[in-house]
PDB file of C-alpha atoms and ligand atoms in Angstrom:
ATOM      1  CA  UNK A 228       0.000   0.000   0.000  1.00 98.00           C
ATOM      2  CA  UNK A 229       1.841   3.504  -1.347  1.00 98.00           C
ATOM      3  CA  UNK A 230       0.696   6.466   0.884  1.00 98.00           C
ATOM      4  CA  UNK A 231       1.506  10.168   0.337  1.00 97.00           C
ATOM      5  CA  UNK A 232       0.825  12.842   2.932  1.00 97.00           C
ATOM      6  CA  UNK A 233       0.107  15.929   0.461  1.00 97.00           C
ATOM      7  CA  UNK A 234       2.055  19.085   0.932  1.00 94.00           C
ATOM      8  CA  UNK A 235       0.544  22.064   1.901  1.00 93.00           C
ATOM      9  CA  UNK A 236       3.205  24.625   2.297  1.00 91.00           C
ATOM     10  CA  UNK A 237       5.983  26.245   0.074  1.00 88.00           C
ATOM     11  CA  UNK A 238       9.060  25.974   0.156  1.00 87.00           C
ATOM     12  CA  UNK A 239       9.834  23.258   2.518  1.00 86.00           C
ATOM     13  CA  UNK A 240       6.601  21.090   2.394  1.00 88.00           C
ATOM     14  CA  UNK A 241       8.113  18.598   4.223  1.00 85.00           C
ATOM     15  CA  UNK A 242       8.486  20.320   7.466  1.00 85.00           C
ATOM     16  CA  UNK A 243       5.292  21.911   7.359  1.00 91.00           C
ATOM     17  CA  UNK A 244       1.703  20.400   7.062  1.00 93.00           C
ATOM     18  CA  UNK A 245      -0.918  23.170   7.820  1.00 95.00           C
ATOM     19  CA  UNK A 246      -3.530  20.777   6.555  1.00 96.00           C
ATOM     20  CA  UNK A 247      -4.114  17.094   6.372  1.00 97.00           C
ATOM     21  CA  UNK A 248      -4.922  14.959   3.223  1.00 98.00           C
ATOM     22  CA  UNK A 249      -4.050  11.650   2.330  1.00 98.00           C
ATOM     23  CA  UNK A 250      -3.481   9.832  -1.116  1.00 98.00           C
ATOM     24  CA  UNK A 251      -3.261   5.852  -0.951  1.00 98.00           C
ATOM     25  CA  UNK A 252      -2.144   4.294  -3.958  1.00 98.00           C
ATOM     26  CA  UNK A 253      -2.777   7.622  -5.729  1.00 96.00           C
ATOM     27  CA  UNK A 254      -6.179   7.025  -6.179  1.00 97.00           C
ATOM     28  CA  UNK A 255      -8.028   7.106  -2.897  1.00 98.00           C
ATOM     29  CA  UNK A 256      -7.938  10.105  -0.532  1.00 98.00           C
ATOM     30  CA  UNK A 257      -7.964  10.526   3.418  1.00 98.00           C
ATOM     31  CA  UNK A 258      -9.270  14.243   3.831  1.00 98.00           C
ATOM     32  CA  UNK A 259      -9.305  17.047   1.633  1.00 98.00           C
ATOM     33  CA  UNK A 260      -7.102  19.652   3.067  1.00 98.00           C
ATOM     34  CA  UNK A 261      -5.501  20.305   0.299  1.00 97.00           C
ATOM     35  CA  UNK A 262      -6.068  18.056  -2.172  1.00 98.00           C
ATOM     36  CA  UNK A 263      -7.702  20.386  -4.220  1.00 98.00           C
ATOM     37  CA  UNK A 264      -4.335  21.999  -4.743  1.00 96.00           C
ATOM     38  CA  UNK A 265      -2.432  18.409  -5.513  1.00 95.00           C
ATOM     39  CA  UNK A 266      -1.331  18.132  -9.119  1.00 94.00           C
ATOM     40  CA  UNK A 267      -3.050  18.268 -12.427  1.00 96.00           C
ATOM     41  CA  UNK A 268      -6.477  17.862 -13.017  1.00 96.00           C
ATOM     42  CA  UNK A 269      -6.271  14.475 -14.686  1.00 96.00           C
ATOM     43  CA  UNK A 270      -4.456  13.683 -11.437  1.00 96.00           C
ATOM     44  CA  UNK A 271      -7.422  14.494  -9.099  1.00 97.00           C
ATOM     45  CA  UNK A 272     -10.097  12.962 -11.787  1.00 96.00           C
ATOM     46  CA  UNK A 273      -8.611   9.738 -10.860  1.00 96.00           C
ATOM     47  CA  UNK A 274      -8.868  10.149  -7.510  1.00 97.00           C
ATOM     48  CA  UNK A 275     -12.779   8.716  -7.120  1.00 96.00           C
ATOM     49  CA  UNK A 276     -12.785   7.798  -3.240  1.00 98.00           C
ATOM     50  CA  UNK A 277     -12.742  10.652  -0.931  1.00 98.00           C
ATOM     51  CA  UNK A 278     -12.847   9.890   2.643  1.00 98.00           C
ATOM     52  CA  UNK A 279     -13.942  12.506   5.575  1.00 98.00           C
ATOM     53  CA  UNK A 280     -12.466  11.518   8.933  1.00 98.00           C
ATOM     54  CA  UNK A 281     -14.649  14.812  10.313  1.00 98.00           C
ATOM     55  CA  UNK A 282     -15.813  18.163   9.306  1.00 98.00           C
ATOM     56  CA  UNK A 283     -12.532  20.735  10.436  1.00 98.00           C
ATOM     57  CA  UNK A 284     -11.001  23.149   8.164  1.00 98.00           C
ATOM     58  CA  UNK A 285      -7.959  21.474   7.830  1.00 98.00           C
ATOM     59  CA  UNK A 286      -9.755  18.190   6.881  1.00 98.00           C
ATOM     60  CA  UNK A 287     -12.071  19.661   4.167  1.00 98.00           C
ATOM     61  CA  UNK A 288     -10.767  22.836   2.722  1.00 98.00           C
ATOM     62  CA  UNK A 289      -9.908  22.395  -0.865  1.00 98.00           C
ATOM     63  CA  UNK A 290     -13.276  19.686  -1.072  1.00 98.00           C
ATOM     64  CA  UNK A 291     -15.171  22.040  -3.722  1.00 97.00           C
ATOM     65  CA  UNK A 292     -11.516  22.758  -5.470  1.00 98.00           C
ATOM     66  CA  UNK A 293     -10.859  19.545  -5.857  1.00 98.00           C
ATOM     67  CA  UNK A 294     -14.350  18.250  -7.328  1.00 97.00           C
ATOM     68  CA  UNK A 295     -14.638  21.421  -9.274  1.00 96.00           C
ATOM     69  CA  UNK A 296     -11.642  20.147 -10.756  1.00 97.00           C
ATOM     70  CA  UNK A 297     -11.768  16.810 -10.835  1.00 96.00           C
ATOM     71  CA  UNK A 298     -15.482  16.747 -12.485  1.00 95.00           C
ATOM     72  CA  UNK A 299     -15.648  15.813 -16.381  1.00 93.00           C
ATOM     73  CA  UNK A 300     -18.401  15.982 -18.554  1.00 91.00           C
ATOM     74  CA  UNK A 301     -19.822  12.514 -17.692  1.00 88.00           C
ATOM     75  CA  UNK A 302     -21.735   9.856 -15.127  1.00 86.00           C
ATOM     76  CA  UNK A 303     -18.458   8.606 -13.529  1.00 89.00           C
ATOM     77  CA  UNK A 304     -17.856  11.653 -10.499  1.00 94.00           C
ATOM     78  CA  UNK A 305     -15.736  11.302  -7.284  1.00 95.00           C
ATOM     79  CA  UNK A 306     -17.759   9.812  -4.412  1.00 97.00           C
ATOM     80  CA  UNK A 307     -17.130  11.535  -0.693  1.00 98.00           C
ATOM     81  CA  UNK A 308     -17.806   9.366   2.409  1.00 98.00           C
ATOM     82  CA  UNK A 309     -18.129   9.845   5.798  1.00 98.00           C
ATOM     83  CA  UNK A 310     -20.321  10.211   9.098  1.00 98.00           C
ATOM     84  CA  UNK A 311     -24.124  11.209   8.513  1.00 98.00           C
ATOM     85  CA  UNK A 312     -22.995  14.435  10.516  1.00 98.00           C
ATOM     86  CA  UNK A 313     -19.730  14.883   8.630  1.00 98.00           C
ATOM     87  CA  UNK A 314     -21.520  14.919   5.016  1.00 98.00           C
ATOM     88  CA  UNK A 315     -24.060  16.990   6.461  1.00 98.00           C
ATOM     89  CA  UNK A 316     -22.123  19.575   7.629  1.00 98.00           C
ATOM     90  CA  UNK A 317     -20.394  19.376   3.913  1.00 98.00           C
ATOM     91  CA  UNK A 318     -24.101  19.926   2.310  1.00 97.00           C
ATOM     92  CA  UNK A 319     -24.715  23.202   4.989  1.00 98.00           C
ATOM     93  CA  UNK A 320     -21.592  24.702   5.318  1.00 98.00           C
ATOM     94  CA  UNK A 321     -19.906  24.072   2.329  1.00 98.00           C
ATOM     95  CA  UNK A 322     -22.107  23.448  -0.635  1.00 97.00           C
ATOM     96  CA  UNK A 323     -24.682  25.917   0.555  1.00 98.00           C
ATOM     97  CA  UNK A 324     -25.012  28.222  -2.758  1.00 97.00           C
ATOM     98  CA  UNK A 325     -22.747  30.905  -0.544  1.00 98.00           C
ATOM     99  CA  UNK A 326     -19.657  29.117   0.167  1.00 97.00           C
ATOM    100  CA  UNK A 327     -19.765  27.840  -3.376  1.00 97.00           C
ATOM    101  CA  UNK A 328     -22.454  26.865  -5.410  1.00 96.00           C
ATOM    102  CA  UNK A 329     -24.658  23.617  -4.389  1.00 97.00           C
ATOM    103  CA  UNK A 330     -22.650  20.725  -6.468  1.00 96.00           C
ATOM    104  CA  UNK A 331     -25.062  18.143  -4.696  1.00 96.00           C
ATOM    105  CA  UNK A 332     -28.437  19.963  -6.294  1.00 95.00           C
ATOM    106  CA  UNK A 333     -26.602  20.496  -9.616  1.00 94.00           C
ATOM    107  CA  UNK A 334     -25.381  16.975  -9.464  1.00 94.00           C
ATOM    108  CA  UNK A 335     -29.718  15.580  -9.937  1.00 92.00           C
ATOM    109  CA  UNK A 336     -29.697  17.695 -12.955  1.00 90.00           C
ATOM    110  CA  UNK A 337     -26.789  17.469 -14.987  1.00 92.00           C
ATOM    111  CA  UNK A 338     -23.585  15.211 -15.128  1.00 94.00           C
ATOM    112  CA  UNK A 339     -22.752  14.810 -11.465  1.00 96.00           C
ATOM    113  CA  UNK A 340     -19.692  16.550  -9.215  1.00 96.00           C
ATOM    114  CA  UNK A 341     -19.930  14.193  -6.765  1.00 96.00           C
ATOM    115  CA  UNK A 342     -22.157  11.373  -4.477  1.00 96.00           C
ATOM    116  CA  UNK A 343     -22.264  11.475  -1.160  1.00 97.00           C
ATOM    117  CA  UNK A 344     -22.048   7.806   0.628  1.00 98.00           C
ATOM    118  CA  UNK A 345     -22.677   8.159   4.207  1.00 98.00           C
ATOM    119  CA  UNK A 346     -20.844   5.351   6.348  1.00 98.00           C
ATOM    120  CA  UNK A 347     -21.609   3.493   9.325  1.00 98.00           C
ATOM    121  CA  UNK A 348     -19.198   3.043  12.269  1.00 98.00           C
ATOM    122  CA  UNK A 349     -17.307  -0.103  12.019  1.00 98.00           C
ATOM    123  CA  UNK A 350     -18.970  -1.263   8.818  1.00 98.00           C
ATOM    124  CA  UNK A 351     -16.129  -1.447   5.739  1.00 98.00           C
ATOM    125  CA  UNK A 352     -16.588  -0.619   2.598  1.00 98.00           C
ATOM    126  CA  UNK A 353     -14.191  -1.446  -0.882  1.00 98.00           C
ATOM    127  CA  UNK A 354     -12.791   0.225  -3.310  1.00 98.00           C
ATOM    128  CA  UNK A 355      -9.875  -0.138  -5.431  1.00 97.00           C
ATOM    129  CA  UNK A 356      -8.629  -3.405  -3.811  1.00 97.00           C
ATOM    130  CA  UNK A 357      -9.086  -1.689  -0.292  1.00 98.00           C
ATOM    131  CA  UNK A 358     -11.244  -2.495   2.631  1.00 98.00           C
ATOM    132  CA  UNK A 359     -11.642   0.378   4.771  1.00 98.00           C
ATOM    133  CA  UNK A 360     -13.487   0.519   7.933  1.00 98.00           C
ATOM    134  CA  UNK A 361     -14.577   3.654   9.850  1.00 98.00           C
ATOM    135  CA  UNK A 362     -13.806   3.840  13.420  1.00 98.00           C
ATOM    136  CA  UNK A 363     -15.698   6.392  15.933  1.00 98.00           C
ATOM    137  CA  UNK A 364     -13.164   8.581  17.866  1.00 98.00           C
ATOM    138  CA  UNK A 365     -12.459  11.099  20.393  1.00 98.00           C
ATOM    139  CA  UNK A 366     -12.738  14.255  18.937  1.00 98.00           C
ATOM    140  CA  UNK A 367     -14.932  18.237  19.642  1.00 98.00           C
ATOM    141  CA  UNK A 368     -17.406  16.854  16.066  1.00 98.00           C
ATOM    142  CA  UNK A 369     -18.294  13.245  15.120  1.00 98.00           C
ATOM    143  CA  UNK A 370     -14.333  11.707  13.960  1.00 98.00           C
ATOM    144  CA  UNK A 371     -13.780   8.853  11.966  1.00 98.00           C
ATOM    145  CA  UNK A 372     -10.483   6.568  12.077  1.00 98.00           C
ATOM    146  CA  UNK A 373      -9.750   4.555   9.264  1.00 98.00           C
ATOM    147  CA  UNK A 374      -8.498   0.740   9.294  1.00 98.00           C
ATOM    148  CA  UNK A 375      -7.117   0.445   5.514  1.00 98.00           C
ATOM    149  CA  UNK A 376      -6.438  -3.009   4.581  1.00 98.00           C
ATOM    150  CA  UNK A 377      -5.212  -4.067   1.051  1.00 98.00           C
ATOM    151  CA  UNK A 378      -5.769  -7.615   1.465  1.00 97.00           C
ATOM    152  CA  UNK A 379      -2.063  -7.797   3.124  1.00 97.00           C
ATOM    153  CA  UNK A 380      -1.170  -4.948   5.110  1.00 98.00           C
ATOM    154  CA  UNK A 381      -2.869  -2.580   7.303  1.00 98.00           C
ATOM    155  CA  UNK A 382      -2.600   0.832   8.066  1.00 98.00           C
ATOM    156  CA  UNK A 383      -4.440   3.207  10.446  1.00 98.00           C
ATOM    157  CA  UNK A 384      -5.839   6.564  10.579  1.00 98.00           C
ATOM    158  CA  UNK A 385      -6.118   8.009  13.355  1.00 98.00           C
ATOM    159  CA  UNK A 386      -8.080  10.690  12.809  1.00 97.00           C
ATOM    160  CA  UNK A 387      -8.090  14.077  14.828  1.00 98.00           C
ATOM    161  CA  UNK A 388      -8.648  13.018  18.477  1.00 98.00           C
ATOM    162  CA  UNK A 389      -7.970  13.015  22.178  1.00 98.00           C
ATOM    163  CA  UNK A 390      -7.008   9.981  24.286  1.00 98.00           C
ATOM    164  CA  UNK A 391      -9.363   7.087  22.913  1.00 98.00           C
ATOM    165  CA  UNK A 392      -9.822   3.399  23.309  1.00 98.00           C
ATOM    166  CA  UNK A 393     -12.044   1.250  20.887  1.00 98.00           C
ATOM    167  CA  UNK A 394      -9.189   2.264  17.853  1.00 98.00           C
ATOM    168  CA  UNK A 395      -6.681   0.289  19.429  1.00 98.00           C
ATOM    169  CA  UNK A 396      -8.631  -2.528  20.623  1.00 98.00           C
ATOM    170  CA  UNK A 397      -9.865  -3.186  16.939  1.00 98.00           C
ATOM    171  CA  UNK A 398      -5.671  -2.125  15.891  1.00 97.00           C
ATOM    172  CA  UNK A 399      -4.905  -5.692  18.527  1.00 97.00           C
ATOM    173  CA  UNK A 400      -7.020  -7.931  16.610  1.00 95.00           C
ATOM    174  CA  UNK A 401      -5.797  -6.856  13.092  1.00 94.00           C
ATOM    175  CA  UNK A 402      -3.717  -8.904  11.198  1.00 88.00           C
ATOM    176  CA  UNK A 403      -0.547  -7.136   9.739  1.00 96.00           C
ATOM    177  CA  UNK A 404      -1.101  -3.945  11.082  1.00 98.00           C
ATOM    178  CA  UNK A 405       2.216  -2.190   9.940  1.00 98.00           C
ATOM    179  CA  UNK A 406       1.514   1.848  10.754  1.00 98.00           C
ATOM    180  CA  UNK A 407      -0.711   4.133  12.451  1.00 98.00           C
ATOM    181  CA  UNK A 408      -0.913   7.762  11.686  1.00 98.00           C
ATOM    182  CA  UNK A 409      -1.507   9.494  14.672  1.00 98.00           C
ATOM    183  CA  UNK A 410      -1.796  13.442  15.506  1.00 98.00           C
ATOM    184  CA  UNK A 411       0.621  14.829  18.100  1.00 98.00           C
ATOM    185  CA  UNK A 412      -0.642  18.265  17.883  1.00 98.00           C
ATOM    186  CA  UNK A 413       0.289  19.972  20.496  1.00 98.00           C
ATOM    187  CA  UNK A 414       3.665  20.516  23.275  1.00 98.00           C
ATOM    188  CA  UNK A 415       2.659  19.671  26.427  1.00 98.00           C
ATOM    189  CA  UNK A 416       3.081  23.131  27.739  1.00 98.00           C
ATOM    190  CA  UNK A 417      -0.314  23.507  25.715  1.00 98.00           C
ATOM    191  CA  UNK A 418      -2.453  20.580  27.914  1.00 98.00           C
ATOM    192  CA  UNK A 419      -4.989  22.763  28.621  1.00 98.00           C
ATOM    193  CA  UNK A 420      -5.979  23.306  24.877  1.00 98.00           C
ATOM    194  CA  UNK A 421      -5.506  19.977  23.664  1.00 98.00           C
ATOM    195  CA  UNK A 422      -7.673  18.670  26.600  1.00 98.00           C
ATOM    196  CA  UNK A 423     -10.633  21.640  25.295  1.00 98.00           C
ATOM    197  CA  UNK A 424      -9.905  21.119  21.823  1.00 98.00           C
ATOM    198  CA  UNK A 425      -9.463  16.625  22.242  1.00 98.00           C
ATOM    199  CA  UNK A 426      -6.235  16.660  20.779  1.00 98.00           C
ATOM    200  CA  UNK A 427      -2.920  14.733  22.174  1.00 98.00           C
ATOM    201  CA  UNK A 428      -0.359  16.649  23.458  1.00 98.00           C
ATOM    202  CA  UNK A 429       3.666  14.704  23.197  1.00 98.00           C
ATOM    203  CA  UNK A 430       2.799  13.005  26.743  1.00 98.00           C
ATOM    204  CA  UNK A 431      -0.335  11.665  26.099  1.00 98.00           C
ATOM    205  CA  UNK A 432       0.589  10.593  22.550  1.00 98.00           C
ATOM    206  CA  UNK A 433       3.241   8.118  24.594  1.00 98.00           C
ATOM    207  CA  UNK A 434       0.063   7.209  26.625  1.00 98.00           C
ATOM    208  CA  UNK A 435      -1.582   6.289  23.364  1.00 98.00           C
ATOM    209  CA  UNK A 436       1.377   4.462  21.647  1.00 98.00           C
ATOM    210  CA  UNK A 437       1.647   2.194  24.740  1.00 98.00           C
ATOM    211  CA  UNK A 438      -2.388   0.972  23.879  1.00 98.00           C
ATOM    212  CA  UNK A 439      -0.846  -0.223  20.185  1.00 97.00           C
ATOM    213  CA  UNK A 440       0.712  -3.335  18.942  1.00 93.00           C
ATOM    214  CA  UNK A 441       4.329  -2.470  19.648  1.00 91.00           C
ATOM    215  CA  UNK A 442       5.187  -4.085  16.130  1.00 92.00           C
ATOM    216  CA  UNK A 443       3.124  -1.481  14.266  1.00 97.00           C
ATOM    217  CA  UNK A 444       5.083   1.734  13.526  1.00 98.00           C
ATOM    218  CA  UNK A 445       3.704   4.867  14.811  1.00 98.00           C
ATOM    219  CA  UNK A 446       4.048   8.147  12.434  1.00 98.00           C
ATOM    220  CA  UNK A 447       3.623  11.223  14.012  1.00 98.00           C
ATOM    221  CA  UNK A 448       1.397  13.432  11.634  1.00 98.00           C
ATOM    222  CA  UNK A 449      -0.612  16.891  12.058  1.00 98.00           C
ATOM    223  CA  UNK A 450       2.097  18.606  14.244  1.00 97.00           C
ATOM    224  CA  UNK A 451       0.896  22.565  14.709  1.00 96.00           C
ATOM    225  CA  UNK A 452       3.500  24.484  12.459  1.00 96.00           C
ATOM    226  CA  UNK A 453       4.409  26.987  14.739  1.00 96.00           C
ATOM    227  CA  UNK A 454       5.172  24.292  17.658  1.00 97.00           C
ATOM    228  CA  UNK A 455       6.696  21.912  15.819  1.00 96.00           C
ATOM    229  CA  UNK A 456      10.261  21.698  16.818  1.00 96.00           C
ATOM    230  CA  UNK A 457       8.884  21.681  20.609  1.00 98.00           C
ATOM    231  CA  UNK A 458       6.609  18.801  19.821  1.00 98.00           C
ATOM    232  CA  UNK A 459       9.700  16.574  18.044  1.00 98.00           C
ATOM    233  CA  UNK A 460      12.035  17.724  20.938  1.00 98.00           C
ATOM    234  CA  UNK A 461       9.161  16.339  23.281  1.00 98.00           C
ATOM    235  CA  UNK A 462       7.968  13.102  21.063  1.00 98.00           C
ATOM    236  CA  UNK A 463      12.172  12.326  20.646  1.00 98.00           C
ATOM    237  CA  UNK A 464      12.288  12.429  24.654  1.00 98.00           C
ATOM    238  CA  UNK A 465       9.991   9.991  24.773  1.00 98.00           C
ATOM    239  CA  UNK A 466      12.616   7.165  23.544  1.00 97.00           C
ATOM    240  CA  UNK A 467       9.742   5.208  21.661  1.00 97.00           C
ATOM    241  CA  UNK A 468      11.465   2.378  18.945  1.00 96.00           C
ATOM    242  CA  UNK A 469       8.875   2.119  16.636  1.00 97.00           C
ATOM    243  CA  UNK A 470       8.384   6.393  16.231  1.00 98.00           C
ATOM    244  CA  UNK A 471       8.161   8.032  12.604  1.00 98.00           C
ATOM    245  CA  UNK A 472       7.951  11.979  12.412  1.00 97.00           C
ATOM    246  CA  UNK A 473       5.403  12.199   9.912  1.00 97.00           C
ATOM    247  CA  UNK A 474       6.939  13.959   6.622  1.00 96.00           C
ATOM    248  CA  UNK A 475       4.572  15.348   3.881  1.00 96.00           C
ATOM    249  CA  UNK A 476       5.336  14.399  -0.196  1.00 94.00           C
ATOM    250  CA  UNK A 477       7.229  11.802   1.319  1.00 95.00           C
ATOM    251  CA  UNK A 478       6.230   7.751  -0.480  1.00 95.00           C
ATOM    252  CA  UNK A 479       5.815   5.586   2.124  1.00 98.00           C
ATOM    253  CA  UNK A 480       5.472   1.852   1.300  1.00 98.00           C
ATOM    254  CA  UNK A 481       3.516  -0.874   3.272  1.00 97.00           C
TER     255      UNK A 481
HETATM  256 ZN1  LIG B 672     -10.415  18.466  14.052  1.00 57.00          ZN
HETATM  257 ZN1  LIG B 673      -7.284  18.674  12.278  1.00 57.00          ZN
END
């Protein structure tokens, strides 16, 4: 299983992921950050699987950018998926004729922009040789987690989220379980808004990693900017083996 985190900074994309999106195999997405901003337009037309973890910003931004440009002329359209309360929010905040124009309407009349597919927790769906299985989590607006397996290997998606529990106990009784993205967003010195926001800070991201199977690698992803060298000072103290820092346009490989 390939996975990219996009970039969504210049210069220096590596060191700097304002916003979080996803590409697996290069043709099914994890959030929409920026993926409205990845490549060329035949690029993001192949990309027909969009999944929401939640509703944030930073998880949805360049949504109507990306199916503005990924839309041709014709039946086949991408297909966005995600909580009942996820695509809703999508349909009222974002598609609501004033943040752009309402795709979903337009899409009963004319060649379509996109489908919504609303999921249920903990039922999977397939596409493109994946199973992927949503997975309620701890977060300030309905959160998905992913389980991605491509028939060999799995991978997790942690989602945005505080301290949570059924994630890993599902991550225990999946076979091959070889990464887990999970947020460290904040330093510690900034407990008090990752408790109000449900966010980890570096400490309880340790707490976290010690509720995974230790043979899974854990990848440190959606770092805030600004605190980042704090937060890898912090997650480096920590002395965990199996710890990734998270690097965007990087390929990794499962
Ligand atoms: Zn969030
Ligand atoms: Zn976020």
């Amino acid at each position: 299983m390939k996975i990219k985190l996009l970039g969504s900074s210049v210069p220096d994309p590596a060191a700097r992921q304002y916003v979080s999106s996803y590409l697996i195999n290069g043709t099914v997405a994890i959030d929409v950050g920026c993926l409205g901003f990845y490549g060329t337009p035949q690029e993001q037309e192949g990309i027909r699987h969009v999944f929401l973890t939640h509703s944030h910003t930073d998880h949805t931004a360049s949504l109507p950018i990306f199916v503005e440009n990924a839309w041709t002329p014709n039946e086949n359209c991408a297909r966005v998926y995600g909580s009942s309360e996820t695509l809703n929010a999508v349909q009222e905040h974002i598609f609501n004729n004033v943040m752009w124009p309402d795709f979903i309407a337009l899409s009963k009349n004319m060649p379509p922009f996109l489908h919504l597919s609303p999921l249920q927790s903990e039922v999977p769906v397939q596409v493109n040789g994946l199973q992927i299985t949503p997975v309620p989590v701890n977060h300030v607006v309905p959160t998905f987690g992913y389980v991605v397996n491509d028939g060999e290997n799995t991978v997790i998606f942690g989602g945005d989220s505080g301290p949570t529990e059924r994630l890993w106990e599902i991550a225990h009784r999946t076979p091959n379980l070889r990464a887990v993205f999970l947020e460290a967003c904040f330093p510690n010195s900034l407990t008090g808004l990752a408790n109000a926001s449900l966010h980890l800070t570096t400490e309880m991201f340790g707490r976290e990693v010690s509720k995974i199977p230790t043979a899974a690698k854990v990848i440190a992803v959606h770092i805030k900017v600004r605190y980042r060298e704090e937060v890898i000072r912090e997650l480096r103290a920590l002395g965990l083996p199996n710890l990734e820092i998270g690097e965007c346009e990087k390929d990794y490989d499962f």
